[in-house]
Amino acid sequence: MAAARLLKDEATEEKGDRARMASFIGAMAIADLVKTTLGPKGMDKILQSTGRGRNVTVTNDGATILKSLHIDNPAAKVLVDISKVQDDEVGDGTTSVVVLAGELLREAEKLVNQKIHPMTIIAGYRMAAECARNALLLKVKDNKQDPDKFKSDLMKIAMTTLSSKILSQDKEHFAKLAVDAVLRLKGSTNLESIQIIKKAGGSLKDSFLDEGFILDKKIGIGQPKRIENAKILVANTAMDTDKVKIYGARVRVDSMARVAEIEVAEKEKMKQKVQKIIAHGINCFVNRQLIYNFPEELFADAGILAIEHADFDGIERLALVTGGEIASTFDNPESVKLGHCKLIEEIMIGEDRLIHFSGVEMGQACTVVLRGASSHVLDEAERSLHDALCVLSQTVNDSRVLLGGGWPEMTMAKEVDELARKTPGKKSHAIEAFSRSLQAIPTIISDNAGLDSAELISQLRAEHHKDTTNAGIDVISGGVGDMDKLGISESFKVKQAVLLSATEAAEMILRVDEIITCAPRKREDRM
């Protein structure tokens, strides 16, 4: 008798080895896709959308590439998710985490083919990950107590992070920008108060850090161009009430004179509203919505600078950095919290006029103005800088630092190998496989640089069997170099997140033994 059908007609299920095979292949394909972007000589990808306008993104940020893909394979989606989480959590290492998870699964596939049970592999991976983490913990440096050393650590981390991105040519300039911006935060990881403005034109070298806040708007006609000791009211309210605002409302009148009366009444209402706002004792009014000519004229007469259409992101940030709150009703001025800053003036960047607020309440606020040849370059520069800022803000809190350039992976691999030799039973195969996966990262870095990876990795391994070593891959000279002298450093938090996320993701995919795909929903004919 045929087995009873459990699922709907078009639903599919894959069991056992086939399901595992599909998972492995999907995950490895994703890892192979992004692995060419790894390291200082990694290449970029062009992502073209199929939507209107066919937007083009040029990037080598693992999370951005994977976020933009529409993927059918469920295991590949797990890897996309871990790269997203890595991006949100620590900002950098998005490619490494996917590559490491892919390599762990590649090794696991070989072990499964040797008839080792997935649970045994998982147990081995768990032990290996713990051992690798402890190996790193023993080697970390922490210079939090010495501000000068700590700042140079931050500079090295920023330069290492930026060296694999578009900003690598001017990495010293941008590393200094990023470190200055993050040190102003005084240990907070809230990057809201660092604003990034992109202005096409000039070259990336012309980018600069400006203390204070820059709003991408122009100052209205006939209004003061410069205000000292500004009191700012940030609002989200309609300042265009010369039209009846009730949807679908009709006003019937019997003569034109009546229309004029309605207009006068509306004007009067607007005037009262403006007077309520002026009664707050302010000299700068920033509104999210439009301000029509009549109220603008009234503000100009009162000597108040009125800025309209500051988009939501703009006014939220402005309220945050000036210490004010966004108001929408103005009946009781005492309950409205105003923002303050020392000086508001108009500045020019390239061809554009912008409004500059300096001496703001929140001392840590600053603005990075990025210049560049085209919008694509600017977008990628912003992503790169954001990565650096994230890593630095995390490092200020957790100040443990490691060397970079494949050094941590080789150190971990050596310790994990030792563990494999001591562990009896089948788990030792899995632990050995873990060590090989860790070595894949320096291998890929050297492959991407067009170096002979087999030769380099064997030299590295020999170096790492000495007692203390700082050996890593020096991509520029194409050999093994001293990472301490080259100033290549990475944040411990990033490495730890890569190690643990990749292991957990690989573990999750290994546990799968069946994939069930639902039947697609049918469209009903509505004839």
Coordinates of C-alpha atoms in Angstrom, one line a residue:
M1 CA 0.0 0.0 0.0
A2 CA 1.3 3.4 -1.0
A3 CA 2.4 5.6 1.9
A4 CA -0.4 8.1 2.9
R5 CA 0.2 11.6 1.5
L6 CA 1.0 13.9 4.4
L7 CA 1.8 17.1 2.7
K8 CA 0.0 19.0 0.0
D9 CA 0.6 18.3 -3.7
E10 CA 3.3 20.9 -4.4
A11 CA 5.1 20.8 -1.0
T12 CA 8.4 19.0 -1.1
E13 CA 10.5 17.3 1.5
E14 CA 14.1 16.2 1.5
K15 CA 15.4 13.7 4.1
G16 CA 18.6 12.5 5.5
D17 CA 21.7 12.8 3.4
R18 CA 19.9 14.7 0.7
A19 CA 18.7 17.4 3.1
R20 CA 22.2 17.6 4.7
M21 CA 23.8 17.8 1.2
A22 CA 21.5 20.7 0.2
S23 CA 22.3 22.6 3.4
F24 CA 26.1 22.1 3.0
I25 CA 26.1 23.1 -0.6
G26 CA 24.0 26.2 0.0
A27 CA 26.2 27.4 2.9
M28 CA 29.4 26.7 1.0
A29 CA 28.2 28.5 -2.1
I30 CA 27.4 31.6 0.0
A31 CA 30.9 31.4 1.7
D32 CA 32.5 31.1 -1.8
L33 CA 30.6 34.1 -3.0
V34 CA 31.9 36.5 -0.3
K35 CA 35.4 35.0 0.3
T36 CA 37.0 37.0 -2.5
T37 CA 36.2 40.2 -0.6
L38 CA 38.2 39.1 2.4
G39 CA 41.5 40.8 3.4
P40 CA 43.3 44.0 2.3
K41 CA 43.5 42.7 -1.4
G42 CA 39.9 41.6 -1.5
M43 CA 37.8 42.6 -4.5
D44 CA 34.5 44.5 -4.7
K45 CA 31.2 43.3 -6.0
I46 CA 28.6 45.2 -8.1
L47 CA 25.1 44.6 -7.0
Q48 CA 22.4 45.7 -9.5
S49 CA 18.8 45.8 -8.4
T50 CA 16.0 44.8 -10.8
G51 CA 13.6 47.4 -9.4
R52 CA 12.9 50.8 -10.9
G53 CA 16.0 52.9 -11.6
R54 CA 18.1 49.7 -11.5
N55 CA 20.2 51.0 -8.6
V56 CA 23.9 49.9 -8.6
T57 CA 25.8 49.3 -5.4
V58 CA 29.5 48.8 -5.4
T59 CA 30.7 47.2 -2.1
N60 CA 33.0 44.7 -0.5
D61 CA 31.1 44.7 2.9
G62 CA 30.0 41.1 3.4
A63 CA 26.7 42.0 5.2
T64 CA 25.7 44.5 2.5
I65 CA 26.3 41.9 -0.3
L66 CA 24.4 39.2 1.5
K67 CA 21.5 41.5 2.6
S68 CA 20.9 42.3 -1.1
L69 CA 20.6 38.7 -2.3
H70 CA 17.3 36.9 -2.6
I71 CA 18.2 33.4 -1.5
D72 CA 16.2 30.2 -1.8
N73 CA 18.4 27.9 0.2
P74 CA 17.4 27.7 3.8
A75 CA 20.9 27.0 5.1
A76 CA 22.3 29.9 3.1
K77 CA 19.8 32.2 4.9
V78 CA 21.2 31.2 8.3
L79 CA 24.6 32.5 7.1
V80 CA 23.1 35.7 5.8
D81 CA 21.5 36.2 9.2
I82 CA 24.7 35.7 11.1
S83 CA 26.5 38.3 8.9
K84 CA 23.6 40.7 9.7
V85 CA 23.9 40.1 13.4
Q86 CA 27.7 40.5 13.2
D87 CA 27.2 43.8 11.4
D88 CA 24.7 45.1 14.1
E89 CA 26.7 43.7 17.0
V90 CA 30.3 44.7 16.3
G91 CA 30.2 46.2 12.8
D92 CA 33.2 44.4 11.3
G93 CA 34.1 40.8 10.5
T94 CA 30.9 40.2 8.5
T95 CA 32.8 38.4 5.7
S96 CA 35.0 36.4 8.1
V97 CA 32.1 35.0 10.0
V98 CA 30.4 33.7 6.8
V99 CA 33.7 32.3 5.5
L100 CA 34.5 30.5 8.8
A101 CA 31.0 29.0 9.0
G102 CA 31.3 27.9 5.4
E103 CA 34.7 26.2 6.0
L104 CA 33.4 24.5 9.2
L105 CA 30.6 23.0 7.1
R106 CA 33.0 22.0 4.3
E107 CA 35.1 20.1 6.9
A108 CA 31.9 18.6 8.5
E109 CA 30.8 17.3 5.1
K110 CA 34.0 15.2 4.8
L111 CA 33.5 13.9 8.3
V112 CA 29.8 13.0 7.7
N113 CA 31.0 11.1 4.6
Q114 CA 33.3 9.1 6.9
K115 CA 30.2 8.1 8.8
I116 CA 30.8 10.2 11.9
H117 CA 27.6 11.3 13.5
P118 CA 26.7 15.0 13.3
M119 CA 26.2 15.2 17.1
T120 CA 29.8 13.9 17.6
I121 CA 31.0 16.6 15.2
I122 CA 29.1 19.3 17.1
A123 CA 30.5 18.1 20.4
G124 CA 34.0 18.3 18.9
Y125 CA 33.4 21.8 17.5
R126 CA 32.1 23.0 20.9
M127 CA 35.2 21.8 22.6
A128 CA 37.4 23.4 19.9
A129 CA 35.6 26.7 20.0
E130 CA 36.0 26.9 23.8
C131 CA 39.7 26.0 23.5
A132 CA 40.2 28.6 20.7
R133 CA 38.6 31.3 22.8
N134 CA 40.7 30.6 25.8
A135 CA 43.8 30.6 23.6
L136 CA 42.9 34.2 22.5
L137 CA 42.1 35.3 26.0
L138 CA 45.7 34.4 27.1
K139 CA 47.2 36.5 24.3
V140 CA 45.1 39.7 24.5
K141 CA 46.7 43.1 25.3
D142 CA 44.9 45.7 27.3
N143 CA 46.2 49.3 27.3
K144 CA 43.1 51.0 28.8
Q145 CA 45.2 52.5 31.6
D146 CA 47.7 54.3 29.3
P147 CA 45.7 56.8 27.2
D148 CA 48.4 57.3 24.6
K149 CA 49.0 53.6 24.0
F150 CA 45.3 53.0 23.9
K151 CA 44.8 55.8 21.3
S152 CA 47.6 54.2 19.2
D153 CA 45.8 50.8 19.6
L154 CA 42.6 52.4 18.4
M155 CA 44.4 54.0 15.4
K156 CA 45.9 50.6 14.5
I157 CA 42.5 48.9 14.7
A158 CA 40.9 51.6 12.6
M159 CA 43.6 51.3 10.0
T160 CA 43.3 47.5 9.9
T161 CA 39.5 47.7 9.5
L162 CA 39.8 50.3 6.8
S163 CA 42.6 48.6 4.9
S164 CA 40.2 46.1 3.3
K165 CA 37.8 48.8 2.2
I166 CA 37.6 51.6 -0.4
L167 CA 39.2 54.0 2.1
S168 CA 42.4 52.0 2.2
Q169 CA 44.4 54.6 0.2
D170 CA 43.8 57.3 2.8
K171 CA 43.4 55.0 5.7
E172 CA 45.5 57.2 8.1
H173 CA 43.4 60.2 7.4
F174 CA 40.1 58.3 8.0
A175 CA 41.4 56.3 10.9
K176 CA 42.2 59.6 12.6
L177 CA 38.7 60.9 11.8
A178 CA 37.1 57.8 13.2
V179 CA 39.2 57.7 16.4
D180 CA 38.6 61.4 17.1
A181 CA 34.9 61.0 16.6
V182 CA 34.7 57.9 18.8
L183 CA 36.8 59.4 21.6
R184 CA 34.4 62.3 21.8
L185 CA 31.6 59.8 22.7
K186 CA 33.4 59.1 26.0
G187 CA 32.6 55.4 26.1
S188 CA 29.0 55.4 24.8
T189 CA 28.3 53.0 21.9
N190 CA 25.4 55.2 20.6
L191 CA 26.6 56.3 17.2
E192 CA 23.5 58.6 16.7
S193 CA 25.5 61.6 17.8
I194 CA 28.0 61.1 15.0
Q195 CA 26.4 62.3 11.8
I196 CA 27.7 61.5 8.4
I197 CA 26.9 63.9 5.6
K198 CA 27.8 62.9 2.0
K199 CA 28.6 65.6 -0.6
A200 CA 29.6 64.6 -4.1
G201 CA 32.6 66.5 -5.5
G202 CA 36.2 66.8 -4.4
S203 CA 38.2 63.7 -3.5
L204 CA 38.0 61.3 -0.5
K205 CA 41.0 63.2 1.0
D206 CA 38.9 66.3 1.4
S207 CA 36.6 64.6 4.0
F208 CA 36.8 66.2 7.4
L209 CA 35.4 66.0 10.9
D210 CA 33.5 69.0 12.3
E211 CA 32.5 69.4 15.9
G212 CA 28.8 70.3 16.2
F213 CA 25.9 69.5 14.0
I214 CA 25.4 70.3 10.3
L215 CA 21.9 70.4 8.8
D216 CA 21.6 70.0 5.1
K217 CA 19.2 72.9 4.6
K218 CA 19.4 76.6 3.4
I219 CA 18.5 79.6 5.5
G220 CA 15.3 81.3 4.3
I221 CA 15.1 84.7 2.6
G222 CA 15.4 87.9 4.8
Q223 CA 16.3 85.9 7.9
P224 CA 19.4 86.3 10.1
K225 CA 22.3 84.4 8.7
R226 CA 24.1 84.1 12.1
I227 CA 22.8 83.7 15.6
E228 CA 24.8 83.5 18.8
N229 CA 23.5 81.8 22.0
A230 CA 20.7 80.3 20.1
K231 CA 17.5 79.0 21.8
I232 CA 16.1 76.4 19.4
L233 CA 12.5 75.1 19.2
V234 CA 12.4 71.8 17.3
A235 CA 8.9 71.1 16.1
N236 CA 6.8 68.8 14.0
T237 CA 3.8 70.8 13.1
A238 CA 1.9 72.1 10.1
M239 CA 2.7 75.7 9.2
D240 CA 0.8 75.7 6.0
T241 CA -2.8 76.3 7.2
D242 CA -4.0 78.5 4.4
K243 CA -6.0 75.5 3.2
V244 CA -8.9 73.7 5.0
K245 CA -7.2 70.5 6.3
I246 CA -10.3 68.2 6.5
Y247 CA -10.2 65.6 3.9
G248 CA -13.1 65.8 1.5
A249 CA -14.5 68.9 3.2
R250 CA -16.5 71.4 1.1
V251 CA -17.2 75.0 2.0
R252 CA -20.1 76.6 0.2
V253 CA -20.3 80.4 0.1
D254 CA -22.7 82.7 -1.5
S255 CA -20.3 85.4 -2.6
M256 CA -16.6 86.0 -3.2
A257 CA -16.5 88.4 -0.2
R258 CA -17.2 85.3 2.0
V259 CA -14.2 83.5 0.5
A260 CA -12.1 86.5 1.4
E261 CA -13.4 86.4 5.0
I262 CA -12.5 82.7 5.3
E263 CA -9.0 83.5 4.0
V264 CA -8.6 86.3 6.5
A265 CA -9.8 84.0 9.4
E266 CA -7.2 81.4 8.3
K267 CA -4.5 84.0 8.2
E268 CA -5.4 85.2 11.6
K269 CA -5.3 81.7 12.9
M270 CA -1.8 81.2 11.5
K271 CA -0.7 84.5 13.0
Q272 CA -1.9 83.4 16.4
K273 CA 0.0 80.2 16.1
V274 CA 3.2 82.0 15.1
Q275 CA 2.8 84.4 18.0
K276 CA 2.5 81.4 20.4
I277 CA 5.7 80.0 19.0
I278 CA 7.5 83.4 19.3
A279 CA 6.2 83.6 22.9
H280 CA 8.6 80.7 23.8
G281 CA 11.4 83.3 23.7
I282 CA 13.3 81.5 20.9
N283 CA 15.5 82.8 18.1
C284 CA 15.6 79.7 16.0
F285 CA 12.6 77.5 14.9
V286 CA 13.2 74.2 13.1
N287 CA 10.2 72.5 11.6
R288 CA 9.9 69.1 10.0
Q289 CA 7.1 70.2 7.7
L290 CA 6.7 73.1 5.3
I291 CA 6.6 76.7 6.4
Y292 CA 4.6 78.8 4.0
N293 CA 5.6 82.3 3.0
F294 CA 3.2 84.1 5.4
P295 CA 4.5 82.5 8.6
E296 CA 8.0 82.7 7.3
E297 CA 7.6 86.5 6.9
L298 CA 6.3 86.8 10.4
F299 CA 9.3 84.9 11.8
A300 CA 11.7 87.1 9.7
D301 CA 10.0 90.2 11.2
A302 CA 10.6 88.9 14.7
G303 CA 14.2 88.2 13.9
I304 CA 13.8 84.4 14.2
L305 CA 15.6 82.0 12.0
A306 CA 13.0 79.5 10.6
I307 CA 14.2 76.3 9.0
E308 CA 11.6 74.2 7.1
H309 CA 11.4 70.6 5.9
A310 CA 14.3 69.4 8.1
D311 CA 13.5 65.7 7.5
F312 CA 12.7 63.4 10.4
D313 CA 16.2 62.0 10.8
G314 CA 17.5 65.6 10.9
I315 CA 15.2 66.9 13.6
E316 CA 15.5 63.8 15.8
R317 CA 19.2 64.2 15.7
L318 CA 19.1 67.9 16.2
A319 CA 16.8 67.5 19.2
L320 CA 19.2 64.9 20.6
V321 CA 22.4 66.9 20.2
T322 CA 21.0 70.3 21.3
G323 CA 19.2 68.8 24.3
G324 CA 15.7 69.9 23.2
E325 CA 12.5 67.9 22.6
I326 CA 10.3 67.8 19.5
A327 CA 7.1 69.8 20.2
S328 CA 3.9 69.8 18.3
T329 CA 1.6 72.0 20.5
F330 CA 2.6 75.4 21.8
D331 CA -0.1 76.4 24.3
N332 CA 2.0 76.1 27.5
P333 CA 5.6 77.3 26.8
E334 CA 6.9 76.3 30.3
S335 CA 6.5 72.6 29.5
V336 CA 8.4 72.7 26.2
K337 CA 12.1 71.8 26.5
L338 CA 14.2 74.1 24.2
G339 CA 17.5 73.2 22.6
H340 CA 20.6 75.4 23.0
C341 CA 23.8 76.0 21.1
K342 CA 26.4 78.7 21.0
L343 CA 26.4 79.6 17.3
I344 CA 24.3 79.0 14.2
E345 CA 25.8 80.0 10.9
E346 CA 25.7 79.2 7.2
I347 CA 28.6 77.4 5.7
M348 CA 29.6 76.3 2.2
I349 CA 30.7 72.8 1.3
G350 CA 31.5 72.5 -2.3
E351 CA 28.6 74.3 -4.1
D352 CA 26.1 73.7 -1.3
R353 CA 25.0 75.9 1.6
L354 CA 24.4 74.2 4.9
I355 CA 23.5 75.3 8.4
H356 CA 26.1 74.7 11.1
F357 CA 25.2 74.4 14.8
S358 CA 28.4 74.7 16.9
G359 CA 28.8 74.5 20.7
V360 CA 25.9 72.2 21.1
E361 CA 24.6 70.9 24.5
M362 CA 25.7 67.3 23.9
G363 CA 29.5 67.8 23.8
Q364 CA 30.1 64.5 22.0
A365 CA 28.2 65.4 18.9
C366 CA 30.2 65.8 15.7
T367 CA 29.7 65.5 12.0
V368 CA 31.8 63.8 9.4
V369 CA 31.6 65.3 6.0
L370 CA 32.5 62.8 3.3
R371 CA 33.5 64.1 -0.1
G372 CA 34.0 61.8 -3.1
A373 CA 33.8 61.5 -6.9
S374 CA 30.3 59.9 -7.2
S375 CA 27.4 58.7 -5.1
H376 CA 28.6 55.1 -5.3
V377 CA 32.0 56.0 -3.9
L378 CA 30.3 58.0 -1.1
D379 CA 27.9 55.2 -0.2
E380 CA 30.8 52.7 0.1
A381 CA 32.9 55.2 2.0
E382 CA 30.1 55.7 4.5
R383 CA 29.7 51.9 5.0
S384 CA 33.4 51.6 5.5
L385 CA 33.6 54.4 8.0
H386 CA 30.5 53.1 9.8
D387 CA 32.3 49.8 10.2
A388 CA 35.3 51.5 11.7
L389 CA 33.2 53.6 14.0
C390 CA 31.3 50.5 15.3
V391 CA 34.5 48.6 15.9
L392 CA 36.1 51.5 17.7
S393 CA 33.1 52.3 19.9
Q394 CA 33.0 48.6 21.0
T395 CA 36.8 48.6 21.6
V396 CA 36.5 51.7 23.8
N397 CA 34.2 49.6 26.1
D398 CA 36.0 46.3 25.8
S399 CA 39.6 47.5 25.3
R400 CA 41.2 44.1 24.7
V401 CA 43.3 44.0 21.5
L402 CA 44.8 41.3 19.4
L403 CA 47.2 41.3 16.5
G404 CA 45.7 40.9 13.0
G405 CA 46.7 39.5 9.7
G406 CA 45.8 35.8 10.3
W407 CA 47.8 35.8 13.6
P408 CA 44.7 35.0 15.8
E409 CA 43.5 32.2 13.5
M410 CA 47.0 30.5 13.5
T411 CA 47.3 30.9 17.3
M412 CA 43.8 29.4 17.8
A413 CA 44.6 26.6 15.3
K414 CA 47.8 25.6 17.1
E415 CA 46.0 25.3 20.5
V416 CA 43.0 23.4 18.9
D417 CA 45.5 21.0 17.3
E418 CA 47.1 20.3 20.7
L419 CA 43.6 19.6 22.1
A420 CA 42.9 17.2 19.2
R421 CA 46.0 15.2 20.0
K422 CA 44.9 14.8 23.7
T423 CA 41.2 14.0 23.0
P424 CA 40.4 10.3 22.5
G425 CA 37.6 9.0 20.3
K426 CA 35.9 10.3 17.1
K427 CA 35.6 13.9 18.5
S428 CA 39.3 14.4 17.8
H429 CA 38.6 14.3 14.1
A430 CA 36.1 17.1 14.5
I431 CA 38.5 19.1 16.6
E432 CA 41.2 18.7 13.9
A433 CA 38.7 19.8 11.3
F434 CA 38.0 22.9 13.3
S435 CA 41.7 23.7 13.3
R436 CA 41.9 23.3 9.5
S437 CA 38.8 25.6 9.1
L438 CA 40.6 28.3 11.2
Q439 CA 43.6 28.1 8.9
A440 CA 41.4 28.7 5.9
I441 CA 41.0 32.4 6.8
P442 CA 44.8 33.3 6.4
T443 CA 44.8 31.0 3.4
I444 CA 42.0 32.9 1.7
I445 CA 43.6 36.3 2.6
S446 CA 46.8 35.2 0.9
D447 CA 45.0 33.7 -2.1
N448 CA 43.1 37.0 -2.6
A449 CA 46.4 38.8 -2.7
G450 CA 47.6 36.4 -5.4
L451 CA 50.3 34.8 -3.1
D452 CA 51.3 31.2 -2.8
S453 CA 49.0 30.3 0.1
A454 CA 50.3 26.7 0.7
E455 CA 53.9 28.0 1.1
L456 CA 52.9 30.9 3.3
I457 CA 50.6 29.0 5.6
S458 CA 53.3 26.3 6.2
Q459 CA 55.8 29.0 7.0
L460 CA 53.3 30.6 9.4
R461 CA 52.6 27.3 11.1
A462 CA 56.3 26.7 11.7
E463 CA 56.6 30.3 13.1
H464 CA 53.7 29.7 15.4
H465 CA 55.2 26.6 16.9
K466 CA 57.9 28.8 18.5
D467 CA 57.0 29.9 22.0
T468 CA 56.1 33.6 21.3
T469 CA 55.6 34.9 17.9
N470 CA 53.9 37.8 16.2
A471 CA 53.9 36.2 12.7
G472 CA 51.1 36.9 10.3
I473 CA 50.6 37.4 6.6
D474 CA 52.2 40.6 5.3
V475 CA 50.2 41.1 2.1
I476 CA 52.2 44.1 1.0
S477 CA 55.6 42.4 0.9
G478 CA 54.0 39.0 0.1
G479 CA 55.7 37.0 3.0
V480 CA 55.4 36.3 6.7
G481 CA 55.7 39.5 8.7
D482 CA 55.8 40.7 12.3
M483 CA 52.2 42.0 12.9
D484 CA 53.3 44.1 15.9
K485 CA 55.9 46.1 13.9
L486 CA 53.5 46.5 11.0
G487 CA 50.8 47.8 13.4
I488 CA 48.1 45.4 12.3
S489 CA 45.7 45.0 15.2
E490 CA 42.1 43.8 15.7
S491 CA 39.6 44.1 18.4
F492 CA 39.2 41.0 20.6
K493 CA 35.4 41.5 20.7
V494 CA 35.2 41.2 16.9
K495 CA 37.3 38.0 16.8
Q496 CA 35.3 36.4 19.6
A497 CA 32.0 37.3 17.9
V498 CA 33.3 35.8 14.6
L499 CA 34.4 32.6 16.3
L500 CA 31.3 32.0 18.4
S501 CA 28.7 33.0 15.7
A502 CA 30.3 30.9 13.0
T503 CA 30.5 27.8 15.3
E504 CA 26.9 28.2 16.4
A505 CA 25.6 28.7 12.8
A506 CA 27.6 25.7 11.6
E507 CA 26.2 23.7 14.5
M508 CA 22.6 24.7 13.6
I509 CA 23.0 23.7 10.0
L510 CA 24.6 20.4 10.9
R511 CA 21.6 19.4 13.1
V512 CA 19.3 19.5 10.0
D513 CA 18.2 16.1 8.6
E514 CA 15.0 17.1 6.8
I515 CA 13.9 20.1 4.8
I516 CA 10.2 20.7 4.2
T517 CA 9.2 23.3 1.7
C518 CA 5.6 24.5 1.9
A519 CA 3.3 24.4 -1.2
P520 CA 3.1 27.9 -2.7
R521 CA -0.2 29.7 -2.2
K522 CA -2.4 29.7 -5.3
R523 CA -3.8 32.9 -6.6
E524 CA -7.6 32.8 -6.7
D525 CA -9.2 33.7 -10.0
R526 CA -11.3 36.8 -9.4
M527 CA -13.2 36.8 -12.6

